[in-house]
Structure formats: structure tokens, C-alpha cells
XYZ file of C-alpha atoms in Angstrom:
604
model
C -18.202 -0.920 5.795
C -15.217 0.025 7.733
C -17.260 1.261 10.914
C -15.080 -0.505 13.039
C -11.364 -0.208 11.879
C -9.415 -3.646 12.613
C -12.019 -5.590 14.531
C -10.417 -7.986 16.999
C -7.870 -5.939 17.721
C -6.859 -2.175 18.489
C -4.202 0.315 19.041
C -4.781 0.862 22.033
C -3.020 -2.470 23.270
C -0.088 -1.286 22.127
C 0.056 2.361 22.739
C 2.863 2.203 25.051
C 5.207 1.259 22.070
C 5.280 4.912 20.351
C 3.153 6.971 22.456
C 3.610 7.939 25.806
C 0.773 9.638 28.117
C 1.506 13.362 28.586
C 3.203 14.954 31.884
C 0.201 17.226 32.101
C -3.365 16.768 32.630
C -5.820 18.832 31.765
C -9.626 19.440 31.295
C -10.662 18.015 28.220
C -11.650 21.813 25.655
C -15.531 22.427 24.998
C -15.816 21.887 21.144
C -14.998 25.205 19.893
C -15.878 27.120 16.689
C -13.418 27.156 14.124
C -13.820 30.307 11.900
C -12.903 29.158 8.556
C -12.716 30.640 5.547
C -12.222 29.709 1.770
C -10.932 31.318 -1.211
C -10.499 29.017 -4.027
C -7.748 29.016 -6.687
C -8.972 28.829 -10.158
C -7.698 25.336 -12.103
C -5.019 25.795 -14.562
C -3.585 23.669 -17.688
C 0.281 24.124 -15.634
C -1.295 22.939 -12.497
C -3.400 19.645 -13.690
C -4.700 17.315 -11.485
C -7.622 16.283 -9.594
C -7.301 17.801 -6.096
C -6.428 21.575 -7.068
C -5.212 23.601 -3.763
C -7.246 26.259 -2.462
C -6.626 29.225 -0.714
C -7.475 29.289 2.705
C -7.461 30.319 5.745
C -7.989 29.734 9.971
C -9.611 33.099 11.025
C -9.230 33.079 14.867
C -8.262 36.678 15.416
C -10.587 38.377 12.576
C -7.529 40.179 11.639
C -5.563 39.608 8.360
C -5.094 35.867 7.203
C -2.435 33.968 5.403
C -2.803 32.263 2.193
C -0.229 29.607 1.005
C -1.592 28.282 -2.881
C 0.493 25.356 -4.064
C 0.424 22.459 -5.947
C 0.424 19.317 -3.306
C 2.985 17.085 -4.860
C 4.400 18.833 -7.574
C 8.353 19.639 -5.562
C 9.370 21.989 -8.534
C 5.575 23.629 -7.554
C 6.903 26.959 -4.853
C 4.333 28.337 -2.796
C 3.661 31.572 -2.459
C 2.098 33.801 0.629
C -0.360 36.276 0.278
C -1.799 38.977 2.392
C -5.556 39.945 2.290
C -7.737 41.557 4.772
C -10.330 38.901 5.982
C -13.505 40.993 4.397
C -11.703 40.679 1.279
C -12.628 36.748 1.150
C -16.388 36.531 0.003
C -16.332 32.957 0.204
C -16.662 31.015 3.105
C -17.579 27.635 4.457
C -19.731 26.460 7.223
C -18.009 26.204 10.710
C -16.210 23.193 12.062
C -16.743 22.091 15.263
C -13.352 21.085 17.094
C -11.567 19.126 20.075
C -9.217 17.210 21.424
C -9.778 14.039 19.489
C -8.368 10.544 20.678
C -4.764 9.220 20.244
C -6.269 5.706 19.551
C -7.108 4.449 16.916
C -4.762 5.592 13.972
C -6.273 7.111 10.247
C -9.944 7.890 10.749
C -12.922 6.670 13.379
C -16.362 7.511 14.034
C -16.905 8.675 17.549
C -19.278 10.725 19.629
C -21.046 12.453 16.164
C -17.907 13.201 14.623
C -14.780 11.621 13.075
C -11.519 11.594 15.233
C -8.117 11.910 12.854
C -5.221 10.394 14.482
C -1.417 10.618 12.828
C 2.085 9.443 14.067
C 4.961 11.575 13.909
C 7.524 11.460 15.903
C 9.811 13.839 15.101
C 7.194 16.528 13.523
C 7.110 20.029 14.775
C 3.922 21.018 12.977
C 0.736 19.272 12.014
C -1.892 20.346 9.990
C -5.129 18.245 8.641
C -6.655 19.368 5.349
C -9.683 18.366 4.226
C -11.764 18.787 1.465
C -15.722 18.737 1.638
C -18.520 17.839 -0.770
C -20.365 21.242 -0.054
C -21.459 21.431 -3.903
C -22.290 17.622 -4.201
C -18.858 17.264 -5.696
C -15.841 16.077 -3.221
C -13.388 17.922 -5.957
C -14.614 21.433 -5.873
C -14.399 22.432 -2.263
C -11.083 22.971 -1.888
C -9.524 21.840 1.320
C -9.773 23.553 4.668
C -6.802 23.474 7.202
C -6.782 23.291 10.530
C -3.525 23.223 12.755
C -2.968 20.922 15.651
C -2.215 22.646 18.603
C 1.198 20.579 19.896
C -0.572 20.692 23.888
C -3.955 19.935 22.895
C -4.058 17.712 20.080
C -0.985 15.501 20.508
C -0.451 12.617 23.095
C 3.062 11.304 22.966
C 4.357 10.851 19.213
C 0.235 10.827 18.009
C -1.420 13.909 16.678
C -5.331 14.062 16.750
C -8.248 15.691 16.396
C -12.093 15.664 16.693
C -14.576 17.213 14.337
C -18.668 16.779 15.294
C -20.889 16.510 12.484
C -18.049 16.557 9.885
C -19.820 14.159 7.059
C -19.620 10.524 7.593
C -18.501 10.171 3.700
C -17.329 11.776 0.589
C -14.388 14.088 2.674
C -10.854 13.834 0.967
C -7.954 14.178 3.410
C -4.542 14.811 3.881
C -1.931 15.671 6.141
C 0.609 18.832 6.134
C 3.690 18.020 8.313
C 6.677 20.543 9.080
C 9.381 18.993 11.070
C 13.346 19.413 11.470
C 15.558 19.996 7.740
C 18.461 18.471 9.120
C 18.680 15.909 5.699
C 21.598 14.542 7.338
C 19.978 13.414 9.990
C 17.515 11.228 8.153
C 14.550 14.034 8.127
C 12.870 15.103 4.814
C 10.093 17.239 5.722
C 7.972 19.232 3.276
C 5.386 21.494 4.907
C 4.332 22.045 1.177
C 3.018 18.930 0.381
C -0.243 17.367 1.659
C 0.230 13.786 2.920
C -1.463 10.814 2.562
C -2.529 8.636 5.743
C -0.592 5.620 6.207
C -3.995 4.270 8.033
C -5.852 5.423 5.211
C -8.354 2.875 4.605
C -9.281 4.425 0.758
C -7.301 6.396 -1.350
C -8.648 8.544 -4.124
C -7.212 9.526 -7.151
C -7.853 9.138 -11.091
C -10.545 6.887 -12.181
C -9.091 5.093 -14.996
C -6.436 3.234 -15.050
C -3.594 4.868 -17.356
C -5.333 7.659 -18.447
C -2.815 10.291 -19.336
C -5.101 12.927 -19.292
C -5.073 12.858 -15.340
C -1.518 11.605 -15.255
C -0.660 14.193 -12.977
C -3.980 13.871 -10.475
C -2.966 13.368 -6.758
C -3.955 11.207 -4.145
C -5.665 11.452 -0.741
C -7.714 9.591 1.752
C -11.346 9.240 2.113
C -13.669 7.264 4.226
C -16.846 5.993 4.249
C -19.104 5.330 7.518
C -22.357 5.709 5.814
C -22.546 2.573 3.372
C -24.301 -1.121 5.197
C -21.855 -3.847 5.743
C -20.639 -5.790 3.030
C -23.214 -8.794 3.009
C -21.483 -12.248 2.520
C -24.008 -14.770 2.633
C -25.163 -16.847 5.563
C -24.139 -19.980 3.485
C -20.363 -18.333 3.402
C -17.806 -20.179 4.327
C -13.583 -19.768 3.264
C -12.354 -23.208 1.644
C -9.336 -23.522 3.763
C -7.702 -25.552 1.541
C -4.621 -27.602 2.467
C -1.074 -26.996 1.564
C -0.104 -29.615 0.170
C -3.088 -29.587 -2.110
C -2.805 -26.225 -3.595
C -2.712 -24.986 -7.434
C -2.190 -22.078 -7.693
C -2.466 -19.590 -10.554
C -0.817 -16.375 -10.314
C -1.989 -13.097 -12.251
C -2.308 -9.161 -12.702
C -5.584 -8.496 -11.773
C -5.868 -6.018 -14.759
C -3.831 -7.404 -17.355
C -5.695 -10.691 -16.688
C -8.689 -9.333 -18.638
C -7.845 -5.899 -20.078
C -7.795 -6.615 -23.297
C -10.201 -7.148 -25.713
C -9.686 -10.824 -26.504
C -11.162 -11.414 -22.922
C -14.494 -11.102 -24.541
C -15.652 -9.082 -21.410
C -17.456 -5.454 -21.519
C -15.368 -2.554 -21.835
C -16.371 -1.446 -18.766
C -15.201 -4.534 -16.807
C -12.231 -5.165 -18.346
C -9.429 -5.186 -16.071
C -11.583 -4.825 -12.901
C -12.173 -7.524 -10.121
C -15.620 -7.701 -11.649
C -13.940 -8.485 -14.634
C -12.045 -11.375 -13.120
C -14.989 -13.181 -11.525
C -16.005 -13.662 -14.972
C -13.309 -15.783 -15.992
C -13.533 -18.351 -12.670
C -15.111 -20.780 -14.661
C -11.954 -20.724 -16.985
C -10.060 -21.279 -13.355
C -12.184 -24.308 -12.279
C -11.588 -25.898 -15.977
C -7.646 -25.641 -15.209
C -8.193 -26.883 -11.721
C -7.071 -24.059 -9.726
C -8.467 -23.834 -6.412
C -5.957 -20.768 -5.180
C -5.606 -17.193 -7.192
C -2.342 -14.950 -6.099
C -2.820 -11.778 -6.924
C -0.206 -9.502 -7.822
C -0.307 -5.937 -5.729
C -3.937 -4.908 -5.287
C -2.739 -1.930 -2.598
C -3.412 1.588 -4.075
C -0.309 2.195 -6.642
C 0.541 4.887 -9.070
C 0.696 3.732 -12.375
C 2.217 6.797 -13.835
C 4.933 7.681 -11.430
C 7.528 7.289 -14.258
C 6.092 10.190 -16.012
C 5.938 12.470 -13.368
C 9.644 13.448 -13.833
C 12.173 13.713 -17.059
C 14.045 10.423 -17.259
C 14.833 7.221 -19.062
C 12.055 5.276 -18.114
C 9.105 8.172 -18.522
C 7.377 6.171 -21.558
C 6.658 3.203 -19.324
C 3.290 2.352 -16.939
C 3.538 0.402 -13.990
C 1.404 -2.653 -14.646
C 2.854 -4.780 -12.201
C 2.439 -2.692 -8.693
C 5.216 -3.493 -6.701
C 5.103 0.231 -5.966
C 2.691 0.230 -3.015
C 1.213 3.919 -1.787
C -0.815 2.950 0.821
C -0.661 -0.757 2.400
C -4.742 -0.600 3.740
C -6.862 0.793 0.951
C -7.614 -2.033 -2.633
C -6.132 -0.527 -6.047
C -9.369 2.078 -6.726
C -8.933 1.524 -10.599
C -9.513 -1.827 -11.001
C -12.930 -1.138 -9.892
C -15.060 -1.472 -12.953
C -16.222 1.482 -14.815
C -13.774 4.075 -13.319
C -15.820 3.532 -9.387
C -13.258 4.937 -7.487
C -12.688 4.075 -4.212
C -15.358 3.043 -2.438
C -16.776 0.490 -5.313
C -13.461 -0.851 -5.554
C -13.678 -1.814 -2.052
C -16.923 -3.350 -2.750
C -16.318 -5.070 -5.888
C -13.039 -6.592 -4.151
C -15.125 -7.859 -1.457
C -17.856 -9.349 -4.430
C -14.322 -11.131 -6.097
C -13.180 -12.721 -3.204
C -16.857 -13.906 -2.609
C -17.430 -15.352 -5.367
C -13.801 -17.093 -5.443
C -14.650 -18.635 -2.344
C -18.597 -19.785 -3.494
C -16.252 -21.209 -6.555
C -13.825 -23.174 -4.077
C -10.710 -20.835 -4.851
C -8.863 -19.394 -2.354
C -7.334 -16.122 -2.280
C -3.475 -14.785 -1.859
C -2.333 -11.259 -1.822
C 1.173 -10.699 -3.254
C 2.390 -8.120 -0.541
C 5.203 -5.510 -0.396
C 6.138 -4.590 2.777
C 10.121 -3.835 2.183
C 10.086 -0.854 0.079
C 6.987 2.064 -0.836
C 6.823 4.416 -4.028
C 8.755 7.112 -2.765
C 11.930 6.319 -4.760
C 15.180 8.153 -3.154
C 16.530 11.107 -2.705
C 17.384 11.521 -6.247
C 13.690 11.597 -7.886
C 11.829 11.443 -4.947
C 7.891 10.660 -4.947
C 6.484 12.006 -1.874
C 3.261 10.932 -1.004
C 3.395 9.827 2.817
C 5.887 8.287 4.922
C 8.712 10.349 3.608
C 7.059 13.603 4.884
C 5.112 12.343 7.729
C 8.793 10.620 9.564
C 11.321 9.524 7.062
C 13.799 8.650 9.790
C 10.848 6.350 11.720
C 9.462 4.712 8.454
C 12.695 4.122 6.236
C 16.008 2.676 7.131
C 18.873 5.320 7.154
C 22.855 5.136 7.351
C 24.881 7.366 10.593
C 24.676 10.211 7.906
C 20.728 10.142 7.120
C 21.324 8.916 3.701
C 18.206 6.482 2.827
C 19.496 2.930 2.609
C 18.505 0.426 -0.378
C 18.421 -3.022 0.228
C 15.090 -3.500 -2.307
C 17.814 -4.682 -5.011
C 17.015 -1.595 -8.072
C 18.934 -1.248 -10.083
C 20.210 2.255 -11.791
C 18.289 2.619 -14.680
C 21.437 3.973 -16.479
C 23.427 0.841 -15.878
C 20.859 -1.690 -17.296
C 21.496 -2.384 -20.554
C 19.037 -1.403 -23.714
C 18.863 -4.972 -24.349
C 17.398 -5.837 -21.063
C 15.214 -2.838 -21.699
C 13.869 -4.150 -24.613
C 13.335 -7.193 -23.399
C 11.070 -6.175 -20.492
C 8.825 -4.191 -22.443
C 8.054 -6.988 -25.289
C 7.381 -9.141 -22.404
C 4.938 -6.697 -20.741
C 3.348 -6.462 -24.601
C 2.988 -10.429 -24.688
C 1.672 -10.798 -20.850
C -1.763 -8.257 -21.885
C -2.135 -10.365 -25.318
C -2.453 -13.755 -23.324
C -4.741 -14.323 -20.186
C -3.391 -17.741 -20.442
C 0.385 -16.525 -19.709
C 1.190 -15.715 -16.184
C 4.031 -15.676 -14.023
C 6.036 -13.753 -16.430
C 6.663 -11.494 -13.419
C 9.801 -13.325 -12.558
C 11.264 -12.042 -16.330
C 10.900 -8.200 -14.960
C 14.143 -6.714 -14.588
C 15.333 -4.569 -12.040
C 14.474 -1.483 -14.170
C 10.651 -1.608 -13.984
C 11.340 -0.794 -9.902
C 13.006 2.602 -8.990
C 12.227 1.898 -5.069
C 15.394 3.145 -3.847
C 14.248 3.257 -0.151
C 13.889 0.201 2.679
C 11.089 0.405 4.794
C 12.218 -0.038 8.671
C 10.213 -2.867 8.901
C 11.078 -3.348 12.815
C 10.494 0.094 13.955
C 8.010 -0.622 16.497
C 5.380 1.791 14.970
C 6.014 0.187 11.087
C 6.094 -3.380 12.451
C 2.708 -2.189 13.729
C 1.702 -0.650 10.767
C 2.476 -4.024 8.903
C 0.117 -5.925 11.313
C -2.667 -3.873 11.371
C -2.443 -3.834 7.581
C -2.249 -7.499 7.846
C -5.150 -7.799 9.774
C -7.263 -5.433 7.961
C -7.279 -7.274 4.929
C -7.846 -10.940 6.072
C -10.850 -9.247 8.613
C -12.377 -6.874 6.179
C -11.895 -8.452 2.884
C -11.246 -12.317 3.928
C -7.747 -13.093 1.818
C -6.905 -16.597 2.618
C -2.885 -15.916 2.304
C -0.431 -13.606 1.654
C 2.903 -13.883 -0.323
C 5.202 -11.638 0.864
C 7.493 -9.685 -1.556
C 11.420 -9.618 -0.341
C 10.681 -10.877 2.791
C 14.343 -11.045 3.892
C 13.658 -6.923 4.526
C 11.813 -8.308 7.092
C 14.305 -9.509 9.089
C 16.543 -6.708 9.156
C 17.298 -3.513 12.011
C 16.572 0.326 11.182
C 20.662 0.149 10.322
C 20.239 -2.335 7.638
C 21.759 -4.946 9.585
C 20.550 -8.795 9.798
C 18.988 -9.648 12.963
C 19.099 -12.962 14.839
C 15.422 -12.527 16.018
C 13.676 -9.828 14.106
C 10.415 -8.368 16.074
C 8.372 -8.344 13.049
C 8.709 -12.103 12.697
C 8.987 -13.471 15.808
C 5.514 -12.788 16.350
C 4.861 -14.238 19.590
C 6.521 -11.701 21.314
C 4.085 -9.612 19.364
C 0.889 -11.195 20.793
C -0.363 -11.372 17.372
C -4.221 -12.320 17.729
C -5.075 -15.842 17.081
C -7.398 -14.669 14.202
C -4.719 -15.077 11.853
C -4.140 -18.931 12.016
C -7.863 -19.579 13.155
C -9.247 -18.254 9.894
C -6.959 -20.360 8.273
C -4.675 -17.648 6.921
C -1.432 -18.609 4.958
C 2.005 -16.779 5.136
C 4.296 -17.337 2.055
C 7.885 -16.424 2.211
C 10.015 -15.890 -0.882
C 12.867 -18.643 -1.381
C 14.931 -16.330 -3.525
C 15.963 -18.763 -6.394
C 16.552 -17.403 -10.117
C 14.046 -15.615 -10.060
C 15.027 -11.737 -11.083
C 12.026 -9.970 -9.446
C 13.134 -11.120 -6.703
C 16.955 -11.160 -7.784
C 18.258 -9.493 -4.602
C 17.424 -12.554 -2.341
C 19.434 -14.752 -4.440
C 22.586 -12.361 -3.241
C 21.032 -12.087 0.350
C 21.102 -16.003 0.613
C 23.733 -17.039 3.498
C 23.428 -13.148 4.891
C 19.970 -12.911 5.870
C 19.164 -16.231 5.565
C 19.558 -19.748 3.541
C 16.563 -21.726 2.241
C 16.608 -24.027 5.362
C 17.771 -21.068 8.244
C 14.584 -19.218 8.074
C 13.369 -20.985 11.339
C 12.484 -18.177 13.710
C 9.615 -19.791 16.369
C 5.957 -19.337 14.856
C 3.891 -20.813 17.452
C 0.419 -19.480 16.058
C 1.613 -20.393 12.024
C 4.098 -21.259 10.271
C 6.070 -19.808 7.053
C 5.621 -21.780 3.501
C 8.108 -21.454 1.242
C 7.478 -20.731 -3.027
C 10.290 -22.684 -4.892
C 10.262 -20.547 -8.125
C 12.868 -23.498 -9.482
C 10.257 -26.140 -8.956
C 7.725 -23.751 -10.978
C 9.889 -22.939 -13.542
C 11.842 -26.265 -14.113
C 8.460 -28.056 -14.639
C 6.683 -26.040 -16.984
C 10.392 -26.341 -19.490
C 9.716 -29.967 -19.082
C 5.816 -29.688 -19.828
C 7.461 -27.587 -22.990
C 9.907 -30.009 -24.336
C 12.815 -28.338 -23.464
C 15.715 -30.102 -23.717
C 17.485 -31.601 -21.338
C 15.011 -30.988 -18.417
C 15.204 -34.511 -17.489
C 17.405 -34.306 -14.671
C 15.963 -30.819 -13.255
C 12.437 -32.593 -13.383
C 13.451 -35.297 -11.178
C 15.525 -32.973 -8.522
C 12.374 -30.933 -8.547
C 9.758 -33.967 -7.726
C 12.040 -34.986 -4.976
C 12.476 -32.169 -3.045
C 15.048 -30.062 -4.455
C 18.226 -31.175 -2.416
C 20.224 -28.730 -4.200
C 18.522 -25.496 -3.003
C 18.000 -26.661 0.614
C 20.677 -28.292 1.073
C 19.980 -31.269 2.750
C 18.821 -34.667 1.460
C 15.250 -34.884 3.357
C 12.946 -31.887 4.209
C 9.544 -30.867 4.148
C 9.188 -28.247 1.628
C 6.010 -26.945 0.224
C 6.060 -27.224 -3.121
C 2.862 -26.337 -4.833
C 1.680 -26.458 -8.330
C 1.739 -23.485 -10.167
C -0.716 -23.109 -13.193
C 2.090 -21.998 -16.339
């Protein structure tokens, strides 16, 4: 399991970037008793949801003790204080042991018989970790316990930390409260009210079942797990490392690939990555020998319906909507898992892809995050932890959108219409994929940018990177707007963007020497990713995307070749001349009349 977080590599190489040593020395603090205690809040039908907020409080005085009850993500939700007398609580929970903790690395680690929490924030005023324990054998019951960061104890530079001995090695849901500046015009959007997931969250909990409405309103929060053995992948293992130029690939949903009922799988594996290890023998009789997956990060299906508006009938099937960029979707593990079998049932897929000769790429979405804007925000993590760190933002602190969504309001019904027959047809046939490039701008409401070359999110990109080709062995990834990658915190094109010029990065040679892939977007017709075809001569032009890659290079997906081919293998009329522009290298796109482009089959 993840005992280790990011083997090969660490945070520590890079502290420097975001976190400076303090001024001061001084003695690393005993572990200390933390007198804690609990009074829970009662569920309620107007406050649904799986994590329900508890009343709580930090007794270090013995002396009265403030309660704050509210509901974690709910913004219309206002807290309320209350006063009580500390015998009044009869409820209480066992004592934490607490220190300093350890700046390095970020999200959770096992050290010295605890688990060290580490958070950036750079611009935060107030920290406070809240965790929630399985004292009653069940993780959802506890409530969650607070405990503050002291400022000069727990924090070292721009990272807050802390230690806890003994705390359980598994089963503990977490979250952040951060309190910070309210200057909105100066790019900050803090909440203290809302409990924050961790970006280095390596699992994220939340409902069980995919679209099930009856937890439509259930939050999300980290978890770990140091207890479970390493994932066990064979001694006869190998990854098949697959050429280039020999690639088919097929590109699905992971869910809508099997969900329905014509898959012929169990119920209970419908939809799962169990569920699509049954169908590789359908693969191998098409001759695919590479899967891309669209998103597998943790995503919230139901974030349309968490607000009154014009798209609250819809589900997000598709997952361009990313909530955490480390942790694998936890309901498309089979039977409602959670978690922790989703990571382990992930791991199983891309085994048994590999055993079947198949390689595996990860459709990632590293420009934009589920938050929306500042009209229906989401929060759920960056926005509250540092907005003005983790999303670009204009001289007035307005968030700044270059993800290409479109206004619901101005798309026309038509369009509308249009989308959600095709989403209809796409779960009918698990022989019909790569209808994503039909999804209109209206199934996105990112409104945000994520500041891609902020040292600390270029990081964050990296680790998240690494994390999946090291713990879950992805041969590729396919990366979703990647022209946001090339951009400055202002929104501006840059000549040599950080995040891609990756030598001056040091990026460990693990990526190339496991064979790893990196897929660009060419930004054709294609209207998921319509905003590239508009970005094409301002960030780039099919054949200017040459940045130096000494340890690997970029491949580039022409959607035109894909789609001009498979109206040819239709009958479509007049295809004739597209076909043969295609086969020889598509001039007209790059531009020149001899190149090397990658142009790989794509399974229709």
C-alpha cells in the first residue's frame, strides 16, 4: 500500500521552492496531551450527507469550550457558536498524543508510531486538522475532532504540520479547516467553515455508489491506509512497452463501458474496473493493445445538483471535473468498495491489462478542478486552502478562465439536446467510444484555471504524475488542454513554461525508463477540447510545441486523423480526399509538407 508516498522521489528535494526554514530554532515539544472532547450533533433530513459535523471541542484550560456545528460544504449552511461549561459534555474521546510533525512530505506519512499531516498554505492565517475516528468500528459515527496548528510550532515556511503517535494506521477520515485573509479582491477566498480536502490526499471518501441520489449531497474527505500488504504483481510482471508507432488504441468511460445491462456482467461489477477486465478478451478480438481511460481521479458526479440551475437534472459521466489529482475514482470499485478497494481493484485492472498485452493511458486534467467560479462555487480544496497560489487570477483577484466553458445560458437548447441523447446512446453501446469529442461546452462549468506554473502546483502536478505511474503502473498519460500548461499565474503565454521544460525540473529518470508516454492534445475539431482550436497560433501551433524534452518527448493525438477515417470506414461521402491527407501526414494541420507525426489508430 501507500507506505511510502512517491517512491523515488520526495519533497524534500525541493523544499526550498515554497518553504523556507524558520528564523528561530527551537527544542523540538515533548508529545503533549491533547484534552479533547466530543459532543456529537444528531443527523438530520436538512443536513444529509455522509460526514455529519460534530460538536467539539480542544479543552486546554478546563474552562468553558466553544462549539461551532455546521454543515462542511453546504455555503448557504451558517454556523453557529455555542457556550457550554466543559462538565456539561458527557462524551468524550480518548486523548491524542501531539507534536511538531515534519514539513516533508505533503498529505499523510507514517513516522515514529504516528502519522505526520503536512498542508501548504501560503497565505493562511489559521489551520486546523479535523479528523474523524473509527472508535465504534464505523469511520462515520465519530464525528471529527479538531485540533489547531499553533503558527510557531507547527508551521515551517508556507507548510503546516503535525504529529499524532498511535493515531490508527487506517480507517481515519480527514480534512482541513483554513482561515486566511477576505480580501476577494485580492485573489483570497477563504472559508474557515468548510472542511478541506488534501490536495496530497492519496484516497478520498465519499458515497459508495455511483449516482445514487439518495447520498447526493454526501461530502468528501481523505483517508489513508498503512495497514493493508503491498499490492502483489506477480514475479512474471512485466509492462508491454509498446511502440508508438504501433499503437491501437481504444478509448472509453470506465463506467459507461460496462454499466449497463447488455454487458452481460454482474450487477455488482458493472461499471467497475473489475467490470472492465472482463471484457479484455473483447479488446484482444479488436486488436487493441492500448486502453485510454477517461478521468479515473476522484470526481463528483452530482455537482450539478448541488445548486438551483439549468443543468441540475444532469450527472457527470464523463469526469473532466477532477477533485483530487492522487486518489482512483472510489465508485468504480465494484460493489460500492469505497476507497481503499478501488485502489486495489485499479491496481488488479491494470494487471491484468498488462498480463493481456494492453497498455494503459490515463486521460488527465491538470488545467482546471471542480470548483467552478465565483458564481456557483464548489469548494472542496484548493479554493479554501490558497486560491491565489492554486488558480490563476487577474490584478483585481477575479479568477481567470481559460478552460473554454461556456455559459450555460448562452448554449442553445438544441445543443442541449443534443448532448444528452448522445450521453443516452454512449451507455447503450460498449462498442461506441470516443463520442467524448461530441460533448459540448455545457457538460463543463469549470470556470477556474489552475496556475499550473506556480512552483508549488507545478509540483503538485509531478508528484501526482509520479504517483500514478509508481503506485499503479499507467503506461501514458493524455493530457486534457494541455496548452494551460504553458501559461503564467497572469494567464499569459510563456516562451518556456517551468512545468514543461522539465529539465530544469530534474524530473527523475523513472518516467522515460519505465517507458511512460506523454500525449499532448493537437486541438483540431474536436469540441471537448474546442478552446485549443482558438488557442492555436497564441499558445502554440501544431508544429511550435517544441520546448527541449531531453528525458521524453511529447506525442501528439490528431483527432482529424481519428475522425476522418472512421467517416471513410462508414461510407460517408466524399471522404476520399480527407482519407488520403490523413494517411499522409496531414499537411494541412501542421503545416508543412514532411513531419513526423504520431498518428495512431484509434478503435471507432
Amino acid at each position: 500500500m501507500l507506505h511510502h508516498p512517491l517512491p523515488f522521489y520526495s519533497n524534500s528535494s525541493k523544499f526550498h521552492i515554497y518553504a523556507s526554514a524558520l528564523s528561530h530554532t527551537f527544542d523540538p515539544s515533548p508529545a503533549h496531551d491533547m484534552g479533547l472532547k466530543l459532543c456529537k450533533k444528531a443527523c438530520s433530513s436538512s443536513n444529509p450527507g455522509r460526514f455529519s459535523k460534530a460538536c467539539l471541542a480542544l479543552d486546554s484550560t478546563r474552562g468553558s469550550v466553544s462549539h461551532k456545528t455546521s454543515n462542511a460544504y453546504d455555503q448557504r449552511a451558517q454556523g453557529r457558536v455555542l457556550e457550554e461549561e466543559a462538565p456539561q459534555i458527557t462524551e468524550t474521546t480518548p486523548s491524542l498524543k501531539t507534536s511538531q510533525g515534519q514539513a516533508s512530505p505533503l498529505g499523510v506519512s507514517e513516522v515514529d508510531n504516528g502519522i505526520n499531516f503536512a498542508i501548504f498554505s501560503q497565505h493562511a492565517t489559521a489551520v486546523t486538522l479535523c479528523l474523524s475516528l473509527p472508535i465504534r468500528g464505523d469511520s462515520l459515527d465519530g464525528g471529527m475532532i479538531e485540533l489547531p496548528l499553533d503558527p510557531h510550532v507547527n508551521k515551517t515556511g508556507d507548510i503546516w504540520h503535525m504529529h499524532i503517535k498511535d493515531l490508527p494506521r487506517s480507517n481515519v477520515l480527514y480534512g482541513y479547516r483554513i482561515d486566511g485573509p477576505q480580501g476577494w479582491n485580492q485573489g483570497h477566498r477563504f472559508d474557515k467553515n468548510t472542511v478541506l480536502i488534501d490536495p496530497y490526499a492519496k484516497l478520498v471518501d465519499g458515497r459508495r455508489y455511483f449516482g445514487d441520489s439518495s447520498e447526493k449531497l454526501s461530502k468528501f474527505l481523505g483517508t489513508y491506509d498503512f495497514d493493508t500488504l503491498p499490492f502483489d504483481w506477480g514475479e512474471n510482471y512485466k509492462l508491454p512497452n509498446i511502440p508508438e508507432k504501433d499503437l491501437v488504441v481504444y478509448e472509453m468511460n470506465v463506467r459507461a463501458f460496462t454499466a449497463d445491462e447488455s454487458s452481460g456482467l454482474d450487477p455488482d461489477i458493472r461499471g467497475s474496473y473489475l467490470g472492465l477486465i472482463e471484457k479484455i478478451p473483447h479488446l484482444l478480438e479488436l486488436g487493441v493493445n492500448a486502453v485510454e481511460l477517461l478521468p479515473v481521479f476522484e470526481f463528483d458526479e452530482f455537482e450539478f445538483q448541488r445548486r438551483p440551475n439549468p443543468r441540475d437534472h444532469m450527472v457527470n459521466t464523463w469526469g473532466y471535473s477532477t477533485i483530487n489529482f492522487f486518489s482512483p475514482m472510489s465508485r468504480y470499485a465494484s460493489g460500492g468498495g469505497g476507497p481503499l478497494k478501488a485502489l486495489w481493484e485499479f491496481k488488479e485492472m491494470v494487471k491484468a491489462l498488462h498480463g493481456a498485452g494492453i497498455e494503459v493511458i490515463l486521460d488527465v486534467v491538470y488545467n482546471h478542478t471542480n470548483e467552478a467560479d465565483d458564481n456557483y462555487p464548489y469548494t472542496t480544496s484548493f479554493r479554501g486552502i490558497d486560491n491565489k497560489v492554486y488558480y490563476m487570477v487577474d490584478s483585481n483577484g477575479q479568477l481567470l478562465n481559460f478552460s473554454g466553458c461556456a455559459d450555460f445560458e448562452k448554449v442553445p437548447w438544441s445543443r442541449n439536446q443534443r448532448c444528452r441523447d448522445i450521453i443516452i446512446y454512449y451507455y447503450r453501446s460498449s462498442m461506441l467510444i470516443l463520442m467524448r469529442f461530441l460533448r459540448c461546452s455545457i457538460l463543463s462549468s469549470s470556470g477556474n484555471t489552475l496556475n499550473c506554473n506556480h512552483p508549488v502546483v507545478m509540483e503538485l502536478i509531478l508528484d501526482s504524475l509520479r504517483h500514478w505511474v509508481v503506485e499503479y503502473h499507467v503506461d501514458g498519460f493524455r493530457f486534457d488542454l494541455a496548452s494551460a500548461l504553458c501559461r503564467g499565474s497572469d494567464g499569459s503565454p510563456l516562451s518556456a513554461p517551468p512545468l514543461i521544460r522539465v529539465r530544469d525540473l530534474q524530473l527523475p529518470k523513472m518516467l522515460p525508463y519505465l517507458g511512460v508516454k506523454l500525449f499532448q492534445n493537437l486541438g483540431t475539431v474536436e469540441a471537448f477540447i474546442l478552446l485549443e482550436v482558438f488557442q492555436i497560433g497564441t499558445v502554440w501551433s501544431p508544429t511550435s510545441f517544441t520546448y527541449e524534452l531531453p528525458l521524453c518527448r511529447w506525442a501528439e493525438w490528431n483527432g482529424k486523423y481519428r475522425d476522418d477515417l472512421r467517416r471513410f470506414i462508414k461510407g460517408d461521402p466524399g471522404m476520399k480526399g480527407s482519407l488520403a491527407t490523413r494517411v499522409s501526414g496531414s499537411a494541412d494541420l501542421y503545416r508543412v509538407s514532411v513531419i513526423d507525426v504520431m498518428s495512431s489508430d484509434v478503435v471507432n
